[in-house]
mmCIF file of C-alpha atoms in Angstrom:
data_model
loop_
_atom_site.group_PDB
_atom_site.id
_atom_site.type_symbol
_atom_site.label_atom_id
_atom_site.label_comp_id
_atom_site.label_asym_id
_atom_site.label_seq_id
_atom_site.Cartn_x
_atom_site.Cartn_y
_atom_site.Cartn_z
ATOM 1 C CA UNK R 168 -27.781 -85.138 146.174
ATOM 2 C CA UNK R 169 -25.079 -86.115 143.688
ATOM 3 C CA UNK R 170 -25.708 -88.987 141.894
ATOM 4 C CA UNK R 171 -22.170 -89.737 140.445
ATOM 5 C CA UNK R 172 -19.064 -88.506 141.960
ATOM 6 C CA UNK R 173 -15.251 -89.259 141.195
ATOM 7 C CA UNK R 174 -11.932 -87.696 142.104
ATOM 8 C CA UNK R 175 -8.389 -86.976 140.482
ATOM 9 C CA UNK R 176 -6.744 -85.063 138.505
ATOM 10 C CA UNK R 177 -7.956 -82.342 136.387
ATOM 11 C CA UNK R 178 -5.141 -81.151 133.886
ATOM 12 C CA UNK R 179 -5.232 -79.078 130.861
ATOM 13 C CA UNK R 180 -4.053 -81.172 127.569
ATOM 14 C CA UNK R 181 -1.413 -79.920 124.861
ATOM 15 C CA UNK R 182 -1.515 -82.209 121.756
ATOM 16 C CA UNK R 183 0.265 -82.768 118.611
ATOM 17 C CA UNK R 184 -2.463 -81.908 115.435
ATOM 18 C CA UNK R 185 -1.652 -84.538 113.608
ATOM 19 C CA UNK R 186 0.605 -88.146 113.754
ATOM 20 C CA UNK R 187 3.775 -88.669 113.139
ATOM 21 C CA UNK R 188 4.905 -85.764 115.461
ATOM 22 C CA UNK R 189 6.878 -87.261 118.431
ATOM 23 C CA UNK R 190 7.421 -85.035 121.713
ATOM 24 C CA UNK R 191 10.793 -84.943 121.332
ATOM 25 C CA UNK R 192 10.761 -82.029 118.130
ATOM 26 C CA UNK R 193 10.318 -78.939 117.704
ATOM 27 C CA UNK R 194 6.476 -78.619 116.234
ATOM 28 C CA UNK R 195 3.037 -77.573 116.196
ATOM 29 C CA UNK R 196 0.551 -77.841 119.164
ATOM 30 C CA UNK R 197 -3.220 -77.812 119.843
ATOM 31 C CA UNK R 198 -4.674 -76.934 122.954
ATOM 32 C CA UNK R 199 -5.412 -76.548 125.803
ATOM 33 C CA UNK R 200 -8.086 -78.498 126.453
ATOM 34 C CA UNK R 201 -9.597 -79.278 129.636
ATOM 35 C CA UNK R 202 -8.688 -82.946 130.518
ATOM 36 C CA UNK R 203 -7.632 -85.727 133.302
ATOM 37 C CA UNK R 204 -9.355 -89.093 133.083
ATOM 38 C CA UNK R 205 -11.617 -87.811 135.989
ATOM 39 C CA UNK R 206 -12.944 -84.511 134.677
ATOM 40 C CA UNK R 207 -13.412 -86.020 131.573
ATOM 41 C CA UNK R 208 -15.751 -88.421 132.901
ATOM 42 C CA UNK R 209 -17.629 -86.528 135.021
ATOM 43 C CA UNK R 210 -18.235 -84.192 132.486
ATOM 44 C CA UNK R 211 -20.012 -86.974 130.131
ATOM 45 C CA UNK R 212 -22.308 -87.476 133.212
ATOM 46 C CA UNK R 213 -23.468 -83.858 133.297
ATOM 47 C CA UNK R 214 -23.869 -83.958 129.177
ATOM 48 C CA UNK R 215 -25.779 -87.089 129.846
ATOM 49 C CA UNK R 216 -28.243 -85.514 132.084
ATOM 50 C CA UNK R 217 -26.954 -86.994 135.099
ATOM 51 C CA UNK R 218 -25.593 -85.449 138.030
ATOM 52 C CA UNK R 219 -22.132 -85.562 138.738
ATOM 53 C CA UNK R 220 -19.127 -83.812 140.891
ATOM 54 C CA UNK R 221 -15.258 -83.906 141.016
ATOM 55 C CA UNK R 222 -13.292 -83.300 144.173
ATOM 56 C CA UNK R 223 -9.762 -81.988 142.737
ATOM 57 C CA UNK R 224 -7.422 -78.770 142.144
ATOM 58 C CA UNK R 225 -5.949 -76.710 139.648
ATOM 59 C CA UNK R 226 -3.789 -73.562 139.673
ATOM 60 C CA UNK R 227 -5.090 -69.882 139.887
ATOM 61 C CA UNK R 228 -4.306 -69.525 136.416
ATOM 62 C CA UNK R 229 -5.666 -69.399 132.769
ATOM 63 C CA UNK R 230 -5.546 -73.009 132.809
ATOM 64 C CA UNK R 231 -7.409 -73.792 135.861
ATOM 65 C CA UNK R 232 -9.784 -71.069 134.486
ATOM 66 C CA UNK R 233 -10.721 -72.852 131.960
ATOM 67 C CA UNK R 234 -11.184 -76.050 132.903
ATOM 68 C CA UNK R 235 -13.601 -75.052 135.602
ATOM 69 C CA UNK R 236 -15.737 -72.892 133.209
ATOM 70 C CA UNK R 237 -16.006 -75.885 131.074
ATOM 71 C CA UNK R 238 -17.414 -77.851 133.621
ATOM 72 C CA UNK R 239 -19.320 -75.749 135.280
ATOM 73 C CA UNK R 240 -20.696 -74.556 131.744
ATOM 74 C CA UNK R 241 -21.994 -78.861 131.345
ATOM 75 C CA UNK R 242 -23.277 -78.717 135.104
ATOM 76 C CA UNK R 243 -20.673 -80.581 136.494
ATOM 77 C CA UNK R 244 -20.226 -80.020 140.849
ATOM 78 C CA UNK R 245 -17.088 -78.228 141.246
ATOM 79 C CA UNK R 246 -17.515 -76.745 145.133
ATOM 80 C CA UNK R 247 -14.657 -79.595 145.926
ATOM 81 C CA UNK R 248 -12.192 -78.584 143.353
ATOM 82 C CA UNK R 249 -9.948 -76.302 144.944
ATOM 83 C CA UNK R 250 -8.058 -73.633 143.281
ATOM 84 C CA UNK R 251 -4.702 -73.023 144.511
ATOM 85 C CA UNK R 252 -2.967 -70.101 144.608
ATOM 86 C CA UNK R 253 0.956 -69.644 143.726
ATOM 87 C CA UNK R 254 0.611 -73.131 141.791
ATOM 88 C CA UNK R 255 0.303 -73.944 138.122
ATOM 89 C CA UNK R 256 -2.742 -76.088 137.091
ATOM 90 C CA UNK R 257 -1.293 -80.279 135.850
ATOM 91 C CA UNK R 258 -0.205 -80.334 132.338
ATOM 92 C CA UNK R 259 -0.183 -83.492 129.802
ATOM 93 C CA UNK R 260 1.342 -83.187 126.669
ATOM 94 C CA UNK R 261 -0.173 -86.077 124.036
ATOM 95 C CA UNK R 262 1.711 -87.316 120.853
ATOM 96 C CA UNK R 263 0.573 -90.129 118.022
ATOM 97 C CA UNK R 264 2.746 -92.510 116.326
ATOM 98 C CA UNK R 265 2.000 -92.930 112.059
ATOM 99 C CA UNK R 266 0.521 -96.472 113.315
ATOM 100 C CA UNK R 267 -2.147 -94.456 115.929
ATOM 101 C CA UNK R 268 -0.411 -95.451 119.017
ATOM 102 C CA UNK R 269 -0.054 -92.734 121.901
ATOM 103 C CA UNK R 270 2.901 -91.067 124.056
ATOM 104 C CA UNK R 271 2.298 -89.213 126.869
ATOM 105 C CA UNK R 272 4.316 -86.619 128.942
ATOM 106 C CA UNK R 273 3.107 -85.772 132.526
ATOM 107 C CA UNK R 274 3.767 -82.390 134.417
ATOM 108 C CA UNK R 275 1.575 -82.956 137.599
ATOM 109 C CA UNK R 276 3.418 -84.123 140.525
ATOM 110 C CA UNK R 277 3.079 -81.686 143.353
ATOM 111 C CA UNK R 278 0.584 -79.665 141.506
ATOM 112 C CA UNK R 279 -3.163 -79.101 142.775
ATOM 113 C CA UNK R 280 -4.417 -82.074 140.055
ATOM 114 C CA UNK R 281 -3.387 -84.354 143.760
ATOM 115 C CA UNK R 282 -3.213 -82.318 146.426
ATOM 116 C CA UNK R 283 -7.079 -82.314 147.317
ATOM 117 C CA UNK R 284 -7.769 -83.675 150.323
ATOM 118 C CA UNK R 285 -11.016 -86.072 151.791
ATOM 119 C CA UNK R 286 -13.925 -84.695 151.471
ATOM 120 C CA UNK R 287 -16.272 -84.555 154.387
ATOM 121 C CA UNK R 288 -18.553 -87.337 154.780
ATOM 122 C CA UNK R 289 -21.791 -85.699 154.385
ATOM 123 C CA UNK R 290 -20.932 -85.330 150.659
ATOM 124 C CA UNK R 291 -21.601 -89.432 150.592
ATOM 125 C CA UNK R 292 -25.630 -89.279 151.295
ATOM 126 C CA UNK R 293 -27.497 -90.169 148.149
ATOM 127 C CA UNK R 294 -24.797 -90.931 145.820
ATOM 128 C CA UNK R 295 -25.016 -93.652 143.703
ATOM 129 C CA UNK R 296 -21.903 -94.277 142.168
ATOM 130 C CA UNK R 297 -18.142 -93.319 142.880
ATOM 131 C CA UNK R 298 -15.892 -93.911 140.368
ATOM 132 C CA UNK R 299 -11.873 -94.256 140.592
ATOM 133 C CA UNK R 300 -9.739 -93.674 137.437
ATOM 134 C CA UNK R 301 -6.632 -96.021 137.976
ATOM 135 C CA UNK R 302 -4.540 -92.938 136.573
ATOM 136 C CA UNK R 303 -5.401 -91.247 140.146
ATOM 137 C CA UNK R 304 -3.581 -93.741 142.256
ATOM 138 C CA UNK R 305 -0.301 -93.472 140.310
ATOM 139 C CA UNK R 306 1.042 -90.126 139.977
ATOM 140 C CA UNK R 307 1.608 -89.621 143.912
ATOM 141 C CA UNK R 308 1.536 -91.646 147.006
ATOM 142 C CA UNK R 309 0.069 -89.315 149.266
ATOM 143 C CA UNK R 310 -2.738 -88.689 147.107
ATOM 144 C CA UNK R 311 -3.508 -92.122 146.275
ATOM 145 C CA UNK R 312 -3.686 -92.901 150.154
ATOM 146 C CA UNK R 313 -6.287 -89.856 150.542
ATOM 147 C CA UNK R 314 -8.023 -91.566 147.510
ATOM 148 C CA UNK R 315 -8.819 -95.092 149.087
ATOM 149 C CA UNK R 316 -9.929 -93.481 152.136
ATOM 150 C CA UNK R 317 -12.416 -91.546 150.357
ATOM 151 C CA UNK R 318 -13.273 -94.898 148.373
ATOM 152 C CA UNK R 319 -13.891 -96.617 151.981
ATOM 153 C CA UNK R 320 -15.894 -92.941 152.456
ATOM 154 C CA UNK R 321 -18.129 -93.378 149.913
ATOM 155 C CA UNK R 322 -19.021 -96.783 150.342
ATOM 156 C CA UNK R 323 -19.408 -96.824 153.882
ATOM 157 C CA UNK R 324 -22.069 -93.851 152.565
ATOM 158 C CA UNK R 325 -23.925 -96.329 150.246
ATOM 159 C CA UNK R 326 -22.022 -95.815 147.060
ATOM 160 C CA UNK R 327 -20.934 -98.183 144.544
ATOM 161 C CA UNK R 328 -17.495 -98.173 144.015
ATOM 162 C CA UNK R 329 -16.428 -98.311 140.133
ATOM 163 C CA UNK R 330 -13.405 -98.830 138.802
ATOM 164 C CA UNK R 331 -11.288 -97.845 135.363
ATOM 165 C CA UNK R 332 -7.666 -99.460 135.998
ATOM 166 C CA UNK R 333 -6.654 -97.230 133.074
ATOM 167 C CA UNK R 334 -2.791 -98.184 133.832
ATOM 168 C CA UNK R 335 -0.033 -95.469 132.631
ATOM 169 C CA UNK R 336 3.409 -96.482 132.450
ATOM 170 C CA UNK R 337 4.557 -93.190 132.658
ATOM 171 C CA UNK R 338 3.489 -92.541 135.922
ATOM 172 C CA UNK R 339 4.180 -96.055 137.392
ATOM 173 C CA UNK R 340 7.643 -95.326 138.118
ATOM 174 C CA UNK R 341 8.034 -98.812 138.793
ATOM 175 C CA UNK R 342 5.627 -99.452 141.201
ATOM 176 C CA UNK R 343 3.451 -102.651 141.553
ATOM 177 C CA UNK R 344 0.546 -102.022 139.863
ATOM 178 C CA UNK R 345 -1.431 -104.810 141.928
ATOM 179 C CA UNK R 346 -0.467 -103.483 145.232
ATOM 180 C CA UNK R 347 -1.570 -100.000 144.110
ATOM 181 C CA UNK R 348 -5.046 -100.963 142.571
ATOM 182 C CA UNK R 349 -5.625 -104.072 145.790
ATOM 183 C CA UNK R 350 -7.391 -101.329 147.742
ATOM 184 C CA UNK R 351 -10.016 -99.902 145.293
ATOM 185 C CA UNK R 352 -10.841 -103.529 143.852
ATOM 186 C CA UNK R 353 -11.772 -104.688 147.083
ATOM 187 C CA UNK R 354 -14.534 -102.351 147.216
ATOM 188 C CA UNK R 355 -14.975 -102.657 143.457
ATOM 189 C CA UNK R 356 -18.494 -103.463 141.937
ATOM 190 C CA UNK R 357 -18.458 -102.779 138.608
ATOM 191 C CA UNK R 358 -14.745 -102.492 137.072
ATOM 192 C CA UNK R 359 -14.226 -101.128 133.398
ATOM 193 C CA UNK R 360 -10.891 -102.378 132.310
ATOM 194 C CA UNK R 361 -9.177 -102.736 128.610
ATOM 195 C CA UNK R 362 -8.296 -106.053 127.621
ATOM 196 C CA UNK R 363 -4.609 -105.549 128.529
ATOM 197 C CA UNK R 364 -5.577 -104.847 132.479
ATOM 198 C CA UNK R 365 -8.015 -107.301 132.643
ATOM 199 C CA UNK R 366 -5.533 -109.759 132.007
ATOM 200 C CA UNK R 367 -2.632 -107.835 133.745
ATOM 201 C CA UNK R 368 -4.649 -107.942 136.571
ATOM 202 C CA UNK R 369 -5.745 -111.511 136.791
ATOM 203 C CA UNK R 370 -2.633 -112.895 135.290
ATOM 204 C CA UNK R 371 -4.249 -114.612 132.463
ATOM 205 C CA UNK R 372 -4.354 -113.882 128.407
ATOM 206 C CA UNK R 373 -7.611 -115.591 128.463
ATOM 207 C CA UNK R 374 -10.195 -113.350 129.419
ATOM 208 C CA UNK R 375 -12.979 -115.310 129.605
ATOM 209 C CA UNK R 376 -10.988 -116.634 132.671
ATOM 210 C CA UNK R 377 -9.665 -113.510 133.832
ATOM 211 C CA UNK R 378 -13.292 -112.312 134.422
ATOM 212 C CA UNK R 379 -13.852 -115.233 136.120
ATOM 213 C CA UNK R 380 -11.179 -115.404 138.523
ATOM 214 C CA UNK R 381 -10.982 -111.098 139.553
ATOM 215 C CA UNK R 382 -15.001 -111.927 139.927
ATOM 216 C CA UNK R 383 -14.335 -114.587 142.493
ATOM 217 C CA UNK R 384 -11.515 -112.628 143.886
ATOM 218 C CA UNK R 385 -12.837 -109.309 144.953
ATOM 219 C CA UNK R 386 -16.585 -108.456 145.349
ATOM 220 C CA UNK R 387 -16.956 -107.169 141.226
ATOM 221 C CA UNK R 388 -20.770 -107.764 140.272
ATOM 222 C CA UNK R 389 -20.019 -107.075 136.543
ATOM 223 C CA UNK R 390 -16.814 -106.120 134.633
ATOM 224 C CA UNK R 391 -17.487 -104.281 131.139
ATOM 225 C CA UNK R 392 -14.299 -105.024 128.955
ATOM 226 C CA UNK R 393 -13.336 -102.071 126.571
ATOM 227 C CA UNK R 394 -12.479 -103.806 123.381
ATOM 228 C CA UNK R 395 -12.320 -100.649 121.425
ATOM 229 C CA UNK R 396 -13.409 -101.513 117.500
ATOM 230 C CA UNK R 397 -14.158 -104.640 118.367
ATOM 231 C CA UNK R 398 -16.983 -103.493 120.864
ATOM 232 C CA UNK R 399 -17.053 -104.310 124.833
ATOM 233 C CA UNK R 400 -18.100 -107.522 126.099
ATOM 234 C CA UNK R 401 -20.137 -107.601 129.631
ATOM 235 C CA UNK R 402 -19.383 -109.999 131.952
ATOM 236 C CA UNK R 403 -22.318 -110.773 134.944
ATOM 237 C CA UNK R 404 -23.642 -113.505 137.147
ATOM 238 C CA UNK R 405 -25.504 -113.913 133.794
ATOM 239 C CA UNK R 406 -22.800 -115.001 131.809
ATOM 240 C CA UNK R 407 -21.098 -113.012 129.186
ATOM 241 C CA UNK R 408 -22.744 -110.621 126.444
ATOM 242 C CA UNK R 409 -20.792 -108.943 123.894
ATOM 243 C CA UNK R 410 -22.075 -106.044 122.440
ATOM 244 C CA UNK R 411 -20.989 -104.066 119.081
ATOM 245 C CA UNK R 412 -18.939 -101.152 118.577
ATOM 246 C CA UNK R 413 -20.939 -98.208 117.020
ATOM 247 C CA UNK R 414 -18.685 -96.926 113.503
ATOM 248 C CA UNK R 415 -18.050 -93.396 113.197
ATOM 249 C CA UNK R 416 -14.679 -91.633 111.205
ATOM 250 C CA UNK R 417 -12.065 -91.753 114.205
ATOM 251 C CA UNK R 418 -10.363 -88.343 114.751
ATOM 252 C CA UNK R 419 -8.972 -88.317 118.330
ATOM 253 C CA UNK R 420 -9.235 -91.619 120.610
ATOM 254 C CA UNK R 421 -8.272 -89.964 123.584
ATOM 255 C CA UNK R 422 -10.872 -89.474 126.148
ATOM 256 C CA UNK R 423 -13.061 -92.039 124.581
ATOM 257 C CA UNK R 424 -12.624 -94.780 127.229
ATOM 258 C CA UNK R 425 -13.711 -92.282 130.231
ATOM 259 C CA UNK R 426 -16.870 -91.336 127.943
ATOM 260 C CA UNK R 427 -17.562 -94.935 127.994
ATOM 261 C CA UNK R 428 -17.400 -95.540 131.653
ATOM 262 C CA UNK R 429 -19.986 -92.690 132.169
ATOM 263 C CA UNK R 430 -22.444 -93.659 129.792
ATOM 264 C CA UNK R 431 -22.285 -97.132 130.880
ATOM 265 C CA UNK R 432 -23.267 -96.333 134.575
ATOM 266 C CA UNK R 433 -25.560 -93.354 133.024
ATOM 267 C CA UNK R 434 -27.739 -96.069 131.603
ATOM 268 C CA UNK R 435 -27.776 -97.800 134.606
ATOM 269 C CA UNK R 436 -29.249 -94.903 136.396
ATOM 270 C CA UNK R 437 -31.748 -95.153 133.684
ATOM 271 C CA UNK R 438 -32.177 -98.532 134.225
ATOM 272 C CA UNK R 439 -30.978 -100.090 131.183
ATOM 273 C CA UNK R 440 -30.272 -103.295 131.467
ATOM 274 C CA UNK R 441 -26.429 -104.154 131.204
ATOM 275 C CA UNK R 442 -26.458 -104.702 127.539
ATOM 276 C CA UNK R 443 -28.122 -101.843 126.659
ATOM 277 C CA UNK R 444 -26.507 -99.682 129.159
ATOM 278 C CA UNK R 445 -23.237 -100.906 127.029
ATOM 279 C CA UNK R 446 -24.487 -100.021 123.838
ATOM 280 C CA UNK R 447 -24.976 -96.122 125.360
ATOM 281 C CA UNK R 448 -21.783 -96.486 126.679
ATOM 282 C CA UNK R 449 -20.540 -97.673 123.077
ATOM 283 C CA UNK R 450 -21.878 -94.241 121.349
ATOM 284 C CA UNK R 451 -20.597 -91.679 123.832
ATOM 285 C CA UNK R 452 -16.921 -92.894 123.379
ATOM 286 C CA UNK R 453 -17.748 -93.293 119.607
ATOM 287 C CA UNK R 454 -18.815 -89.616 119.793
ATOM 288 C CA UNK R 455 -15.771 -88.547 121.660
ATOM 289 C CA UNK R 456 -13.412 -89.981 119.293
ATOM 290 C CA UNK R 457 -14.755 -88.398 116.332
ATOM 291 C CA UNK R 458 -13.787 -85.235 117.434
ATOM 292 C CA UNK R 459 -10.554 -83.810 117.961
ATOM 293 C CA UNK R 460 -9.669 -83.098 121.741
ATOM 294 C CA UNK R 461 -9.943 -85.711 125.074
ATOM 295 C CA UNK R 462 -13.410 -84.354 125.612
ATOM 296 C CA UNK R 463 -14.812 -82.277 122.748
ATOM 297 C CA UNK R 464 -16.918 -84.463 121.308
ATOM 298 C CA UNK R 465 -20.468 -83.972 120.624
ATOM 299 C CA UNK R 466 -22.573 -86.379 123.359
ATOM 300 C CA UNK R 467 -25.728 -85.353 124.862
ATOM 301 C CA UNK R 468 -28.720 -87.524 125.598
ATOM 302 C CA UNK R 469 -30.238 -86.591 121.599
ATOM 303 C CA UNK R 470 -26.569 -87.201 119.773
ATOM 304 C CA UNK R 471 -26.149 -90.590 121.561
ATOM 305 C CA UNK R 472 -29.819 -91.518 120.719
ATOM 306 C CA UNK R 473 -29.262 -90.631 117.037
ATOM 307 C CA UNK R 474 -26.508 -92.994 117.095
ATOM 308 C CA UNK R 475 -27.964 -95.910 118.646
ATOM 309 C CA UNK R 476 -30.765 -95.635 116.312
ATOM 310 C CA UNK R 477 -28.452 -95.679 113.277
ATOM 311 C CA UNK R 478 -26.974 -98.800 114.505
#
């Protein structure tokens, strides 16, 4: 039995060192690092002492190599991520602007980061949670499609169905964002948005009201708004409880927001209550953005405790 299981891309990550150093120059690189929004949270579940699988791809290559070592090495399921032959494992290149912003250049259409397929449906007994990354849905039709109908898979299995929108532009290509995420929200439970698609997506600035109206809209028990520094802020049958962001030296916020999402439904499976299920959630993406790489950071079930006992 898996407890957590999610599916998209898994891509190795090439970024600038330092801001200031835009894609479009010749100039210094790190990496790579094993990345996609999906591997990256499904390898916080493993760190977290939960476990977790990916059903994916990546290339026979020195790329793919080593982002299936890495999460293998953290215990993360990868019998469902298929290494293909004659094709080079997804690439994303990463840039900052001098005011911390981020630009992003995407090489994985029609690589194996979305050509895996559904899986069968025995993999759905047990599992608790499956969890979308919004990212997944928009970097190829075909694959989204194969997506939703492992969404309907898993929750015909039992699962909850949780939801990052985590919206990029780049890969939009200027495709409706609403008709693209309509399928996975109306399976949705718990959805993890930033304040920017949770009022995108209920067509409010307010988001008091947003939560209010995508909660009456779709079947979403809870939404836990990413708010960054400012903290997150849970919304619930309950009402609303906002919750504190944990301070740590910021090196690298990429990655952070996936950490989040696992150690938010981590704590659930150790049945924390929502708030304090947020404030683990709060120190694993704290953790991951102190270090330097989408998912280097230093989060396991003693670092996170250290931090939550700090305050």
């Amino acid at each position: 039995m898996t407890e957590i299981w999610t599916m998209g891309e898994l891509l190795a990550e090439v970024m600038r060192p330092e801001r200031g150093l835009p894609l479009d120059r010749p100039g210094p690189f790190l990496g790579p690092f094993p990345s996609g929004a999906p591997g990256i949270f499904a390898d916080t579940v493993a760190r977290l002492g939960h476990s977790s699988g990916i059903i994916s791809g990546v290339g026979d290559d020195a790329f793919g190599a080593a982002i299936v070592e890495r999460l293998e090495r953290d215990g993360v399921r990868t019998d469902l991520v298929a290494v293909v032959p004659h094709r080079a494992t997804g690439v994303a290149f990463v840039a900052y602007a001098a005011d911390g912003t981020r630009s992003f250049l995407f090489h994985w259409e029609g690589t194996p980061a979305v050509m895996a397929g559904v899986p069968p449906p025995g993999i759905a007994t047990g599992t608790a949670y499956f969890h979308v990354m919004g990212c997944s849905l928009m970097a190829d039709r075909a694959f989204a499609d194969r997506l939703v109908e492992t969404v309907e898979l898993f929750a015909a299995g039992g699962a909850q169905i949780t939801f990052d929108p985590n919206i990029r532009t780049e890969l939009l290509a200027g495709d409706d964002v609403d008709g693209i995420v309509a399928p996975v929200l109306a399976r949705c439970s718990i959805l993890l948005p930033g304040a920017s698609e949770l009022a995108s997506l209920a067509g409010t600035d307010d988001l008091d009201r947003a939560a209010g109206i995508l909660m009456g809209r779709h079947p979403i028990r809870m939404i836990v708004l990413k708010l960054g520094r400012a903290g997150c802020r849970v919304y619930s049958e309950d009402g609303r409880i906002d919750v504190p962001a944990y301070e740590v030296d910021e090196v690298d916020p990429t990655g952070a927001g996936d950490c989040f999402d696992a150690g938010f439904l981590c704590g659930l499976l150790d049945d924390e209550a929502p708030e304090d299920a947020a404030r683990l959630a709060a120190a694993a993406g704290a953790l991951n953005a102190a270090a330097f790489g989408p998912m280097e950071g230093d989060i396991s079930p003693a670092t996170v405790a250290r931090l939550r006992d700090r305050g």
